[in-house]
Amino acid sequence: MPAYRPPHISPSEITPKGIYLSRRNFIGAATAAGIGLTAGGKAWAAPLTAAPGPYKLNEKLTPKEAVTSYNNFYEFGVNKEDPAQNSGAFKTTPWSVKVEGMVGKPKEFGLDEILKMKLEERTYRMRCVEGWSMVIPWIGFPLSAILDQVEPLGSAKYVAFETVVRPEEMPAQGGLFQPLPWPYIEGLRLDEARHPLTILAVGLYGETLPNQNGAPIRLVVPWKYGFKGIKSIVKIKLVEKQPETTWKNSNAREYGFYSNVNPAVDHPRWSQATEQRIGEGGFFGTKRVDTLPFNGYGNEVASLYAGMDLKANY
Ligand code: MTE
């Protein structure tokens, strides 16, 4: 395994996001033909209707402009604006997701079939390992709905996920500098994958996902750091052993398999005690709020980890 330099950087090491976003909003109108239009996802996002789902949040939504222009999607580059700027040529139709491995009925789900699932709107608090957070109205369905259809075998203990590899459409996969090994891979324990909070998202803000947010289908696990939310999924595999994950492979000291949001366990290079809500806190955007255990979803998920040392299993 080549030594990859961990490209996650702490908020204090970069331009404060308030300034970044204010600048972006300020120039947004002027650049509508460029970044602005692409960043809004308007070129491809189509309206998508969904019933209101459970887990309502009484918190201010992060503006759509921020959700769709401040992204991590390293296949399109390592800077926050890269995914919106560089994903215009990414083709998300046709698309299918293979679900295989230790299952009774392996199946390839076409996008049409996926979009016919019972879609719900789920507004979730999202916390990135870099110290910023957003509140996003996702559209999706529980991952368990797909797992039930393929009938996992008793020996299946984990679920492994894989992102598409398409260097011709994803510039950083084809470039000289490869920020991460491809494909991007992630994993969950089967009980985490089956938890009702865990969804496959196909949209946000009432529309299909913009490319930069992981079109056409991505994972959302709101009690874990954002990097668990693997984008543009093409494969889901039920396995017996804990699967490898991209960030753990790239730096196991800094990123573990579980990656539950935990203000008591600092990242080796920065504190995880507080977070900055993107798009809030005034012009300079430096106001920080306390980070909650399990990102505020402890009542729902803490029992999954009963008896586990969460400092050792970070
Ligand atoms: N999925 C893939 N395939 N490639 C990536 O680089 N980045 C992850 C995650 N999923 C990433 C990915 C990280 S670090 C974060 S914080 C979230 O996506 C960001 O999701 P968002 O841009 O929709 O907020």
PDB file of C-alpha atoms in Angstrom, residues 5-223:
ATOM      1  CA  ARG A   5      -0.708  11.794   2.703  1.00  0.00           C
ATOM      2  CA  PRO A   6      -3.927  12.319   4.673  1.00  0.00           C
ATOM      3  CA  PRO A   7      -5.657  15.193   2.907  1.00  0.00           C
ATOM      4  CA  HIS A   8      -8.243  15.942   5.590  1.00  0.00           C
ATOM      5  CA  ILE A   9      -7.293  19.268   7.087  1.00  0.00           C
ATOM      6  CA  SER A  10      -8.504  21.005  10.212  1.00  0.00           C
ATOM      7  CA  PRO A  11     -10.669  24.112  10.040  1.00  0.00           C
ATOM      8  CA  SER A  12      -7.907  26.238  11.537  1.00  0.00           C
ATOM      9  CA  GLU A  13      -5.534  25.316   8.737  1.00  0.00           C
ATOM     10  CA  ILE A  14      -7.707  26.726   5.972  1.00  0.00           C
ATOM     11  CA  THR A  15      -9.692  29.820   5.077  1.00  0.00           C
ATOM     12  CA  PRO A  16     -12.502  30.090   7.622  1.00  0.00           C
ATOM     13  CA  LYS A  17     -15.568  28.715   5.902  1.00  0.00           C
ATOM     14  CA  GLY A  18     -17.695  31.739   6.726  1.00  0.00           C
ATOM     15  CA  ILE A  19     -15.354  33.865   4.706  1.00  0.00           C
ATOM     16  CA  TYR A  20     -15.185  31.277   1.958  1.00  0.00           C
ATOM     17  CA  LEU A  21     -18.955  30.989   1.758  1.00  0.00           C
ATOM     18  CA  SER A  22     -19.602  34.693   2.034  1.00  0.00           C
ATOM     19  CA  ARG A  23     -17.221  35.259  -0.810  1.00  0.00           C
ATOM     20  CA  ARG A  24     -18.910  32.509  -2.761  1.00  0.00           C
ATOM     21  CA  ASN A  25     -22.396  33.920  -2.139  1.00  0.00           C
ATOM     22  CA  PHE A  26     -21.200  37.359  -2.996  1.00  0.00           C
ATOM     23  CA  ILE A  27     -19.786  36.299  -6.345  1.00  0.00           C
ATOM     24  CA  GLY A  28     -22.480  33.685  -6.889  1.00  0.00           C
ATOM     25  CA  ALA A  29     -24.721  35.805  -9.070  1.00  0.00           C
ATOM     26  CA  ALA A  30     -21.844  37.025 -11.172  1.00  0.00           C
ATOM     27  CA  THR A  31     -20.645  33.519 -11.919  1.00  0.00           C
ATOM     28  CA  ALA A  32     -24.005  31.879 -12.487  1.00  0.00           C
ATOM     29  CA  ALA A  33     -22.863  30.655 -15.867  1.00  0.00           C
ATOM     30  CA  GLY A  34     -19.868  28.972 -14.262  1.00  0.00           C
ATOM     31  CA  ILE A  35     -19.637  27.678 -10.725  1.00  0.00           C
ATOM     32  CA  GLY A  36     -22.954  29.078  -9.546  1.00  0.00           C
ATOM     33  CA  LEU A  37     -25.170  27.204 -11.934  1.00  0.00           C
ATOM     34  CA  THR A  38     -23.236  23.982 -11.642  1.00  0.00           C
ATOM     35  CA  ALA A  39     -23.021  24.295  -7.881  1.00  0.00           C
ATOM     36  CA  GLY A  40     -26.783  24.584  -7.622  1.00  0.00           C
ATOM     37  CA  GLY A  41     -27.022  21.351  -9.533  1.00  0.00           C
ATOM     38  CA  LYS A  42     -29.604  22.908 -11.802  1.00  0.00           C
ATOM     39  CA  ALA A  43     -28.124  21.468 -14.934  1.00  0.00           C
ATOM     40  CA  TRP A  44     -29.178  17.952 -13.954  1.00  0.00           C
ATOM     41  CA  ALA A  45     -31.170  17.866 -10.702  1.00  0.00           C
ATOM     42  CA  ALA A  46     -34.818  16.974 -11.318  1.00  0.00           C
ATOM     43  CA  PRO A  47     -37.717  17.421  -8.882  1.00  0.00           C
ATOM     44  CA  LEU A  48     -38.240  14.411  -6.638  1.00  0.00           C
ATOM     45  CA  THR A  49     -41.208  13.945  -4.366  1.00  0.00           C
ATOM     46  CA  ALA A  50     -41.037  12.120  -1.068  1.00  0.00           C
ATOM     47  CA  ALA A  51     -43.261  11.590   1.946  1.00  0.00           C
ATOM     48  CA  PRO A  52     -42.158  13.232   5.192  1.00  0.00           C
ATOM     49  CA  GLY A  53     -40.123  10.691   7.134  1.00  0.00           C
ATOM     50  CA  PRO A  54     -39.318  10.127  10.818  1.00  0.00           C
ATOM     51  CA  TYR A  55     -36.505  11.820  12.814  1.00  0.00           C
ATOM     52  CA  LYS A  56     -37.659  15.398  12.407  1.00  0.00           C
ATOM     53  CA  LEU A  57     -35.122  18.004  13.442  1.00  0.00           C
ATOM     54  CA  ASN A  58     -35.995  21.381  14.835  1.00  0.00           C
ATOM     55  CA  GLU A  59     -32.899  23.053  13.445  1.00  0.00           C
ATOM     56  CA  LYS A  60     -32.200  25.573  10.734  1.00  0.00           C
ATOM     57  CA  LEU A  61     -31.448  23.979   7.375  1.00  0.00           C
ATOM     58  CA  THR A  62     -28.076  24.703   5.820  1.00  0.00           C
ATOM     59  CA  PRO A  63     -28.698  26.786   2.679  1.00  0.00           C
ATOM     60  CA  LYS A  64     -28.839  24.654  -0.456  1.00  0.00           C
ATOM     61  CA  GLU A  65     -26.110  26.775  -2.026  1.00  0.00           C
ATOM     62  CA  ALA A  66     -23.714  25.726   0.751  1.00  0.00           C
ATOM     63  CA  VAL A  67     -24.774  22.066   0.678  1.00  0.00           C
ATOM     64  CA  THR A  68     -24.092  21.891  -3.052  1.00  0.00           C
ATOM     65  CA  SER A  69     -20.946  24.001  -3.324  1.00  0.00           C
ATOM     66  CA  TYR A  70     -18.885  23.074  -0.236  1.00  0.00           C
ATOM     67  CA  ASN A  71     -18.172  19.372  -0.767  1.00  0.00           C
ATOM     68  CA  ASN A  72     -15.726  16.543  -0.263  1.00  0.00           C
ATOM     69  CA  PHE A  73     -15.643  14.216  -3.271  1.00  0.00           C
ATOM     70  CA  TYR A  74     -11.987  13.544  -3.926  1.00  0.00           C
ATOM     71  CA  GLU A  75     -12.625  11.837  -7.273  1.00  0.00           C
ATOM     72  CA  PHE A  76     -13.242  15.378  -8.544  1.00  0.00           C
ATOM     73  CA  GLY A  77     -10.403  17.079  -6.633  1.00  0.00           C
ATOM     74  CA  VAL A  78      -9.396  17.803  -3.040  1.00  0.00           C
ATOM     75  CA  ASN A  79     -10.683  21.365  -2.702  1.00  0.00           C
ATOM     76  CA  LYS A  80     -14.183  22.107  -1.451  1.00  0.00           C
ATOM     77  CA  GLU A  81     -15.243  23.793  -4.682  1.00  0.00           C
ATOM     78  CA  ASP A  82     -13.784  21.088  -6.944  1.00  0.00           C
ATOM     79  CA  PRO A  83     -16.718  18.621  -6.875  1.00  0.00           C
ATOM     80  CA  ALA A  84     -19.232  21.243  -8.048  1.00  0.00           C
ATOM     81  CA  GLN A  85     -16.843  22.646 -10.611  1.00  0.00           C
ATOM     82  CA  ASN A  86     -15.469  19.390 -12.025  1.00  0.00           C
ATOM     83  CA  SER A  87     -18.406  16.963 -11.992  1.00  0.00           C
ATOM     84  CA  GLY A  88     -20.417  18.360 -14.898  1.00  0.00           C
ATOM     85  CA  ALA A  89     -19.365  15.546 -17.262  1.00  0.00           C
ATOM     86  CA  PHE A  90     -20.119  12.756 -14.783  1.00  0.00           C
ATOM     87  CA  LYS A  91     -22.865  10.517 -16.228  1.00  0.00           C
ATOM     88  CA  THR A  92     -25.302   9.081 -13.703  1.00  0.00           C
ATOM     89  CA  THR A  93     -27.704   7.425 -16.127  1.00  0.00           C
ATOM     90  CA  PRO A  94     -27.829   4.587 -16.825  1.00  0.00           C
ATOM     91  CA  TRP A  95     -26.803   3.404 -13.358  1.00  0.00           C
ATOM     92  CA  SER A  96     -27.128   0.244 -11.333  1.00  0.00           C
ATOM     93  CA  VAL A  97     -26.057  -1.036  -7.939  1.00  0.00           C
ATOM     94  CA  LYS A  98     -24.968  -4.656  -7.522  1.00  0.00           C
ATOM     95  CA  VAL A  99     -25.846  -6.180  -4.156  1.00  0.00           C
ATOM     96  CA  GLU A 100     -23.943  -9.405  -3.654  1.00  0.00           C
ATOM     97  CA  GLY A 101     -21.772 -11.512  -1.370  1.00  0.00           C
ATOM     98  CA  MET A 102     -23.235 -13.505   1.518  1.00  0.00           C
ATOM     99  CA  VAL A 103     -26.849 -13.204   0.442  1.00  0.00           C
ATOM    100  CA  GLY A 104     -29.522 -15.659  -0.618  1.00  0.00           C
ATOM    101  CA  LYS A 105     -30.686 -13.551  -3.560  1.00  0.00           C
ATOM    102  CA  PRO A 106     -27.984 -11.373  -5.124  1.00  0.00           C
ATOM    103  CA  LYS A 107     -29.494  -8.655  -7.242  1.00  0.00           C
ATOM    104  CA  GLU A 108     -28.564  -5.748  -9.477  1.00  0.00           C
ATOM    105  CA  PHE A 109     -30.843  -2.762  -8.827  1.00  0.00           C
ATOM    106  CA  GLY A 110     -31.368  -0.395 -11.741  1.00  0.00           C
ATOM    107  CA  LEU A 111     -31.812   3.291 -10.975  1.00  0.00           C
ATOM    108  CA  ASP A 112     -35.456   3.213 -12.151  1.00  0.00           C
ATOM    109  CA  GLU A 113     -36.228   0.537  -9.627  1.00  0.00           C
ATOM    110  CA  ILE A 114     -34.336   2.391  -6.909  1.00  0.00           C
ATOM    111  CA  LEU A 115     -36.315   5.573  -7.559  1.00  0.00           C
ATOM    112  CA  LYS A 116     -39.543   3.581  -7.174  1.00  0.00           C
ATOM    113  CA  MET A 117     -38.666   2.650  -3.584  1.00  0.00           C
ATOM    114  CA  LYS A 118     -40.739   4.332  -0.883  1.00  0.00           C
ATOM    115  CA  LEU A 119     -38.850   7.624  -0.728  1.00  0.00           C
ATOM    116  CA  GLU A 120     -38.885   9.731   2.424  1.00  0.00           C
ATOM    117  CA  GLU A 121     -37.557  13.141   3.313  1.00  0.00           C
ATOM    118  CA  ARG A 122     -35.116  12.843   6.218  1.00  0.00           C
ATOM    119  CA  THR A 123     -33.541  15.958   7.621  1.00  0.00           C
ATOM    120  CA  TYR A 124     -30.296  14.988   9.312  1.00  0.00           C
ATOM    121  CA  ARG A 125     -27.568  16.785  11.170  1.00  0.00           C
ATOM    122  CA  MET A 126     -24.291  15.950   9.384  1.00  0.00           C
ATOM    123  CA  ARG A 127     -20.857  16.308  11.029  1.00  0.00           C
ATOM    124  CA  CYS A 128     -17.643  16.233   9.006  1.00  0.00           C
ATOM    125  CA  VAL A 129     -14.455  14.971  10.668  1.00  0.00           C
ATOM    126  CA  GLU A 130     -12.856  18.298   9.712  1.00  0.00           C
ATOM    127  CA  GLY A 131     -14.970  20.143  12.286  1.00  0.00           C
ATOM    128  CA  TRP A 132     -17.836  21.578  10.286  1.00  0.00           C
ATOM    129  CA  SER A 133     -21.464  20.518  10.120  1.00  0.00           C
ATOM    130  CA  MET A 134     -24.619  20.985   8.093  1.00  0.00           C
ATOM    131  CA  VAL A 135     -28.340  20.231   8.429  1.00  0.00           C
ATOM    132  CA  ILE A 136     -29.508  18.617   5.195  1.00  0.00           C
ATOM    133  CA  PRO A 137     -32.993  17.604   3.995  1.00  0.00           C
ATOM    134  CA  TRP A 138     -32.143  14.323   2.270  1.00  0.00           C
ATOM    135  CA  ILE A 139     -34.496  12.189   0.207  1.00  0.00           C
ATOM    136  CA  GLY A 140     -33.909   8.477   0.447  1.00  0.00           C
ATOM    137  CA  PHE A 141     -34.960   5.178   1.922  1.00  0.00           C
ATOM    138  CA  PRO A 142     -33.621   2.888   4.633  1.00  0.00           C
ATOM    139  CA  LEU A 143     -30.703   0.753   3.463  1.00  0.00           C
ATOM    140  CA  SER A 144     -32.493  -2.135   5.194  1.00  0.00           C
ATOM    141  CA  ALA A 145     -35.171  -2.056   2.456  1.00  0.00           C
ATOM    142  CA  ILE A 146     -32.557  -3.235  -0.048  1.00  0.00           C
ATOM    143  CA  LEU A 147     -30.839  -5.615   2.363  1.00  0.00           C
ATOM    144  CA  ASP A 148     -34.160  -7.323   3.081  1.00  0.00           C
ATOM    145  CA  GLN A 149     -34.675  -7.991  -0.627  1.00  0.00           C
ATOM    146  CA  VAL A 150     -31.362  -9.824  -1.032  1.00  0.00           C
ATOM    147  CA  GLU A 151     -31.779 -11.908   2.147  1.00  0.00           C
ATOM    148  CA  PRO A 152     -28.416 -11.730   3.976  1.00  0.00           C
ATOM    149  CA  LEU A 153     -27.107 -15.111   5.162  1.00  0.00           C
ATOM    150  CA  GLY A 154     -26.511 -15.746   8.855  1.00  0.00           C
ATOM    151  CA  SER A 155     -22.767 -15.638   8.236  1.00  0.00           C
ATOM    152  CA  ALA A 156     -22.917 -12.045   6.910  1.00  0.00           C
ATOM    153  CA  LYS A 157     -21.648  -9.654   9.588  1.00  0.00           C
ATOM    154  CA  TYR A 158     -20.640  -6.524   7.673  1.00  0.00           C
ATOM    155  CA  VAL A 159     -21.622  -4.541   4.594  1.00  0.00           C
ATOM    156  CA  ALA A 160     -18.967  -3.211   2.190  1.00  0.00           C
ATOM    157  CA  PHE A 161     -19.635  -0.357  -0.263  1.00  0.00           C
ATOM    158  CA  GLU A 162     -17.821   0.747  -3.393  1.00  0.00           C
ATOM    159  CA  THR A 163     -17.875   3.938  -5.499  1.00  0.00           C
ATOM    160  CA  VAL A 164     -17.685   3.888  -9.289  1.00  0.00           C
ATOM    161  CA  VAL A 165     -14.270   4.147 -10.996  1.00  0.00           C
ATOM    162  CA  ARG A 166     -14.399   6.317 -14.124  1.00  0.00           C
ATOM    163  CA  PRO A 167     -11.173   8.228 -14.696  1.00  0.00           C
ATOM    164  CA  GLU A 168     -12.545   9.630 -17.937  1.00  0.00           C
ATOM    165  CA  GLU A 169     -15.339  11.405 -16.025  1.00  0.00           C
ATOM    166  CA  MET A 170     -13.713  11.879 -12.614  1.00  0.00           C
ATOM    167  CA  PRO A 171     -10.643  14.080 -13.144  1.00  0.00           C
ATOM    168  CA  ALA A 172      -8.749  13.197  -9.948  1.00  0.00           C
ATOM    169  CA  GLN A 173      -8.977   9.475 -10.745  1.00  0.00           C
ATOM    170  CA  GLY A 174      -7.120  10.066 -13.983  1.00  0.00           C
ATOM    171  CA  GLY A 175      -4.696  12.763 -12.899  1.00  0.00           C
ATOM    172  CA  LEU A 176      -1.024  12.539 -12.030  1.00  0.00           C
ATOM    173  CA  PHE A 177      -1.710  13.298  -8.341  1.00  0.00           C
ATOM    174  CA  GLN A 178      -3.976  10.644  -6.859  1.00  0.00           C
ATOM    175  CA  PRO A 179      -5.295  11.945  -3.536  1.00  0.00           C
ATOM    176  CA  LEU A 180      -6.731   8.555  -2.495  1.00  0.00           C
ATOM    177  CA  PRO A 181      -6.622   4.967  -3.749  1.00  0.00           C
ATOM    178  CA  TRP A 182      -9.645   4.058  -5.884  1.00  0.00           C
ATOM    179  CA  PRO A 183     -12.298   2.879  -5.694  1.00  0.00           C
ATOM    180  CA  TYR A 184     -13.417   4.789  -2.603  1.00  0.00           C
ATOM    181  CA  ILE A 185     -14.614   2.076  -0.237  1.00  0.00           C
ATOM    182  CA  GLU A 186     -16.565   2.096   3.009  1.00  0.00           C
ATOM    183  CA  GLY A 187     -18.157  -0.348   5.406  1.00  0.00           C
ATOM    184  CA  LEU A 188     -20.623  -0.787   8.226  1.00  0.00           C
ATOM    185  CA  ARG A 189     -21.399  -3.526  10.670  1.00  0.00           C
ATOM    186  CA  LEU A 190     -24.598  -5.274   9.548  1.00  0.00           C
ATOM    187  CA  ASP A 191     -26.577  -3.996  12.556  1.00  0.00           C
ATOM    188  CA  GLU A 192     -25.443  -0.433  11.799  1.00  0.00           C
ATOM    189  CA  ALA A 193     -26.429  -0.926   8.167  1.00  0.00           C
ATOM    190  CA  ARG A 194     -29.853  -2.194   9.199  1.00  0.00           C
ATOM    191  CA  HIS A 195     -30.468   0.621  11.670  1.00  0.00           C
ATOM    192  CA  PRO A 196     -33.509   2.676  10.619  1.00  0.00           C
ATOM    193  CA  LEU A 197     -31.465   5.913  10.636  1.00  0.00           C
ATOM    194  CA  THR A 198     -29.143   4.550   7.926  1.00  0.00           C
ATOM    195  CA  ILE A 199     -30.378   5.559   4.498  1.00  0.00           C
ATOM    196  CA  LEU A 200     -29.416   5.457   0.869  1.00  0.00           C
ATOM    197  CA  ALA A 201     -30.035   8.987  -0.360  1.00  0.00           C
ATOM    198  CA  VAL A 202     -31.083   9.787  -3.917  1.00  0.00           C
ATOM    199  CA  GLY A 203     -31.936  13.439  -3.437  1.00  0.00           C
ATOM    200  CA  LEU A 204     -31.772  16.556  -1.312  1.00  0.00           C
ATOM    201  CA  TYR A 205     -33.853  19.715  -1.065  1.00  0.00           C
ATOM    202  CA  GLY A 206     -36.672  18.163  -3.112  1.00  0.00           C
ATOM    203  CA  GLU A 207     -34.505  17.248  -6.103  1.00  0.00           C
ATOM    204  CA  THR A 208     -32.356  14.376  -7.297  1.00  0.00           C
ATOM    205  CA  LEU A 209     -28.800  14.522  -5.943  1.00  0.00           C
ATOM    206  CA  PRO A 210     -26.471  16.937  -7.698  1.00  0.00           C
ATOM    207  CA  ASN A 211     -23.342  15.149  -8.952  1.00  0.00           C
ATOM    208  CA  GLN A 212     -21.144  16.789  -6.325  1.00  0.00           C
ATOM    209  CA  ASN A 213     -23.262  15.321  -3.517  1.00  0.00           C
ATOM    210  CA  GLY A 214     -22.919  11.742  -4.735  1.00  0.00           C
ATOM    211  CA  ALA A 215     -25.405  11.218  -7.555  1.00  0.00           C
ATOM    212  CA  PRO A 216     -27.263   9.127  -8.215  1.00  0.00           C
ATOM    213  CA  ILE A 217     -27.136   7.243  -4.897  1.00  0.00           C
ATOM    214  CA  ARG A 218     -25.040   7.614  -1.747  1.00  0.00           C
ATOM    215  CA  LEU A 219     -24.955   6.435   1.836  1.00  0.00           C
ATOM    216  CA  VAL A 220     -25.999   8.680   4.753  1.00  0.00           C
ATOM    217  CA  VAL A 221     -25.219   7.594   8.334  1.00  0.00           C
ATOM    218  CA  PRO A 222     -25.930  10.644  10.496  1.00  0.00           C
ATOM    219  CA  TRP A 223     -24.262   9.514  13.746  1.00  0.00           C
TER     220      TRP A 223
END
